[in-house]
Short mmCIF file of C-alpha atoms in Angstrom, two decimals:
data_model
loop_
_atom_site.label_atom_id
_atom_site.label_comp_id
_atom_site.label_asym_id
_atom_site.label_seq_id
_atom_site.Cartn_x
_atom_site.Cartn_y
_atom_site.Cartn_z
CA UNK A 1 -25.83 -8.12 -0.20
CA UNK A 2 -25.35 -6.07 -3.38
CA UNK A 3 -21.78 -4.97 -4.03
CA UNK A 4 -19.29 -4.22 -6.81
CA UNK A 5 -15.74 -3.43 -7.63
CA UNK A 6 -13.60 -2.06 -10.45
CA UNK A 7 -10.06 -2.16 -11.53
CA UNK A 8 -7.90 -0.64 -14.35
CA UNK A 9 -4.58 -1.59 -15.94
CA UNK A 10 -2.63 0.35 -18.53
CA UNK A 11 0.59 -0.46 -20.14
CA UNK A 12 1.55 -3.36 -22.21
CA UNK A 13 1.07 -7.07 -21.30
CA UNK A 14 3.65 -7.55 -18.45
CA UNK A 15 4.55 -11.19 -19.79
CA UNK A 16 5.08 -10.07 -23.42
CA UNK A 17 7.57 -7.18 -22.82
CA UNK A 18 8.47 -7.21 -19.27
CA UNK A 19 6.55 -4.03 -18.20
CA UNK A 20 4.37 -4.40 -15.19
CA UNK A 21 0.74 -3.36 -15.32
CA UNK A 22 -0.36 -0.19 -13.20
CA UNK A 23 -3.51 -0.34 -11.05
CA UNK A 24 -5.21 2.82 -11.45
CA UNK A 25 -8.31 2.25 -9.33
CA UNK A 26 -9.31 -0.51 -6.89
CA UNK A 27 -12.35 -0.87 -4.79
CA UNK A 28 -12.83 -3.97 -2.88
CA UNK A 29 -16.08 -4.85 -1.29
CA UNK A 30 -17.20 -8.52 0.02
CA UNK A 31 -20.09 -10.68 -0.20
CA UNK A 32 -21.27 -13.76 1.57
CA UNK A 33 -19.55 -17.10 0.58
CA UNK A 34 -21.17 -20.04 -0.85
CA UNK A 35 -20.50 -23.02 -3.36
CA UNK A 36 -20.17 -22.14 -7.01
CA UNK A 37 -22.03 -23.72 -9.91
CA UNK A 38 -21.91 -23.41 -13.66
CA UNK A 39 -22.56 -20.04 -15.52
CA UNK A 40 -25.88 -19.49 -16.74
CA UNK A 41 -25.70 -18.92 -20.53
CA UNK A 42 -29.11 -17.16 -20.41
CA UNK A 43 -27.64 -14.01 -18.92
CA UNK A 44 -24.50 -13.68 -20.80
CA UNK A 45 -25.77 -12.06 -24.21
CA UNK A 46 -28.10 -9.64 -22.19
CA UNK A 47 -25.02 -8.44 -20.04
CA UNK A 48 -22.95 -7.63 -23.18
CA UNK A 49 -25.97 -6.10 -24.87
CA UNK A 50 -26.72 -4.11 -21.84
CA UNK A 51 -23.01 -2.80 -21.60
CA UNK A 52 -23.39 -1.95 -25.45
CA UNK A 53 -26.66 -0.21 -24.99
CA UNK A 54 -25.11 1.84 -22.06
CA UNK A 55 -22.21 2.82 -24.36
CA UNK A 56 -24.49 3.64 -27.31
CA UNK A 57 -26.43 5.95 -24.86
CA UNK A 58 -22.89 7.80 -24.21
CA UNK A 59 -21.77 7.93 -27.83
CA UNK A 60 -19.43 4.98 -27.69
CA UNK A 61 -18.87 2.11 -30.08
CA UNK A 62 -20.04 -1.22 -29.18
CA UNK A 63 -17.61 -3.72 -27.76
CA UNK A 64 -17.17 -7.02 -29.44
CA UNK A 65 -17.17 -10.45 -27.54
CA UNK A 66 -13.75 -12.05 -27.23
CA UNK A 67 -13.64 -15.83 -26.26
CA UNK A 68 -10.42 -15.29 -24.31
CA UNK A 69 -11.83 -12.55 -22.17
CA UNK A 70 -14.85 -14.42 -21.75
CA UNK A 71 -12.79 -17.34 -20.25
CA UNK A 72 -10.96 -14.76 -18.07
CA UNK A 73 -14.39 -13.30 -16.87
CA UNK A 74 -15.80 -16.86 -16.30
CA UNK A 75 -12.83 -17.99 -14.18
CA UNK A 76 -13.21 -14.77 -11.99
CA UNK A 77 -16.93 -15.15 -11.56
CA UNK A 78 -16.47 -18.66 -10.53
CA UNK A 79 -13.71 -17.76 -8.16
CA UNK A 80 -16.00 -14.99 -6.58
CA UNK A 81 -18.83 -17.22 -6.31
CA UNK A 82 -16.72 -20.06 -4.63
CA UNK A 83 -15.03 -17.61 -2.17
CA UNK A 84 -17.65 -14.89 -1.80
CA UNK A 85 -15.02 -12.23 -2.47
CA UNK A 86 -15.24 -9.40 -4.98
CA UNK A 87 -11.45 -9.10 -5.49
CA UNK A 88 -9.38 -8.23 -8.54
CA UNK A 89 -6.78 -10.92 -7.57
CA UNK A 90 -8.20 -14.11 -8.52
CA UNK A 91 -7.40 -17.86 -8.37
CA UNK A 92 -3.78 -18.44 -7.70
CA UNK A 93 -3.29 -14.80 -6.70
CA UNK A 94 -3.30 -13.55 -10.31
CA UNK A 95 -4.29 -10.00 -10.94
CA UNK A 96 -6.19 -9.03 -14.19
CA UNK A 97 -3.09 -8.53 -16.32
CA UNK A 98 -1.51 -11.87 -15.54
CA UNK A 99 -5.15 -13.42 -16.01
CA UNK A 100 -5.18 -12.09 -19.46
CA UNK A 101 -1.74 -13.30 -20.36
CA UNK A 102 -2.83 -16.77 -19.05
CA UNK A 103 -5.65 -16.86 -21.81
CA UNK A 104 -3.17 -15.59 -24.36
CA UNK A 105 -4.76 -12.14 -24.78
CA UNK A 106 -2.16 -9.72 -25.66
CA UNK A 107 -3.56 -6.48 -24.21
CA UNK A 108 -2.59 -2.66 -24.07
CA UNK A 109 -5.32 -1.51 -21.69
CA UNK A 110 -7.81 -3.53 -19.58
CA UNK A 111 -10.49 -2.95 -17.00
CA UNK A 112 -12.59 -5.25 -14.84
CA UNK A 113 -16.07 -4.82 -13.21
CA UNK A 114 -17.27 -7.45 -10.71
CA UNK A 115 -20.62 -7.29 -8.86
CA UNK A 116 -22.63 -9.68 -6.57
CA UNK A 117 -26.28 -9.82 -5.79
CA UNK A 118 -27.93 -8.30 -8.57
CA UNK A 119 -30.49 -10.80 -10.46
CA UNK A 120 -30.40 -9.69 -13.88
CA UNK A 121 -28.14 -7.79 -16.33
CA UNK A 122 -30.13 -4.54 -16.22
CA UNK A 123 -29.69 -4.39 -12.37
CA UNK A 124 -25.88 -4.98 -12.80
CA UNK A 125 -25.60 -2.06 -15.14
CA UNK A 126 -27.61 0.39 -13.08
CA UNK A 127 -25.44 -0.60 -10.08
CA UNK A 128 -22.18 -0.11 -12.01
CA UNK A 129 -23.29 3.22 -13.62
CA UNK A 130 -23.65 4.70 -10.02
CA UNK A 131 -19.78 4.40 -9.59
CA UNK A 132 -17.30 6.65 -11.68
CA UNK A 133 -14.68 3.93 -11.67
CA UNK A 134 -17.34 1.25 -12.86
CA UNK A 135 -18.52 3.63 -15.61
CA UNK A 136 -14.86 4.08 -16.84
CA UNK A 137 -14.67 0.30 -17.37
CA UNK A 138 -17.92 0.33 -19.22
CA UNK A 139 -17.38 3.60 -21.32
CA UNK A 140 -13.65 3.64 -21.95
CA UNK A 141 -13.16 4.70 -25.42
CA UNK A 142 -9.98 2.94 -25.73
CA UNK A 143 -11.81 -0.50 -25.05
CA UNK A 144 -12.64 -2.45 -28.04
CA UNK A 145 -13.34 -5.88 -26.70
CA UNK A 146 -15.16 -7.57 -23.98
CA UNK A 147 -15.84 -10.67 -21.92
CA UNK A 148 -18.80 -11.35 -19.56
CA UNK A 149 -19.86 -13.92 -17.16
CA UNK A 150 -22.30 -14.76 -14.45
CA UNK A 151 -22.38 -17.64 -11.85
CA UNK A 152 -24.90 -18.45 -9.37
CA UNK A 153 -23.66 -19.90 -6.09
CA UNK A 154 -25.23 -22.57 -3.97
CA UNK A 155 -26.84 -19.67 -1.86
CA UNK A 156 -28.51 -18.30 -4.99
CA UNK A 157 -26.31 -15.45 -5.06
CA UNK A 158 -25.23 -14.18 -8.75
CA UNK A 159 -21.73 -13.06 -9.23
CA UNK A 160 -21.04 -11.04 -12.30
CA UNK A 161 -17.84 -10.18 -14.30
CA UNK A 162 -17.09 -7.78 -17.13
CA UNK A 163 -13.56 -7.39 -18.56
CA UNK A 164 -13.04 -4.73 -21.15
CA UNK A 165 -9.74 -4.38 -23.08
CA UNK A 166 -7.79 -3.28 -26.04
CA UNK A 167 -5.67 -5.67 -27.77
CA UNK A 168 -1.98 -4.85 -28.16
CA UNK A 169 -2.43 -4.81 -32.04
CA UNK A 170 -4.78 -1.93 -31.99
CA UNK A 171 -2.71 0.40 -30.08
CA UNK A 172 -2.49 3.66 -31.91
CA UNK A 173 -5.59 2.99 -34.10
#
């Protein structure tokens, strides 16, 4: 099964200033469960490169990789592969904003795309580009940084995660 989800947050980091993140768009789709394995490093640079190529084709600046966003994306991709769920509420019931706070990323805006079933980065981008909410996560002009991950579960299904965000320090730039 090929599926995808997208979610957006706006506002300040709820842990840092007490404001709660607001969910703008949620799409939840499910895929078959299986046991998770370690992420495959071979697909990570191509996924961020593919996102940046997509952004360039739409006159957007490239996103820079952030290790904290990558850790959050890896955690969500592992959770998805283990549970078979494409859900923006991850391990321990944490939504994206709280997962970013947990990796000490101070954010002002953030978006997340999840997918399952695609076998390479180009197919993931093609799939996400068919959905307005996924395009917003990939093309958001306010987003400066990204983290990407891919995990292959025991059934051979690939689970993908993209987190785009704006650090709190760049607000107003």
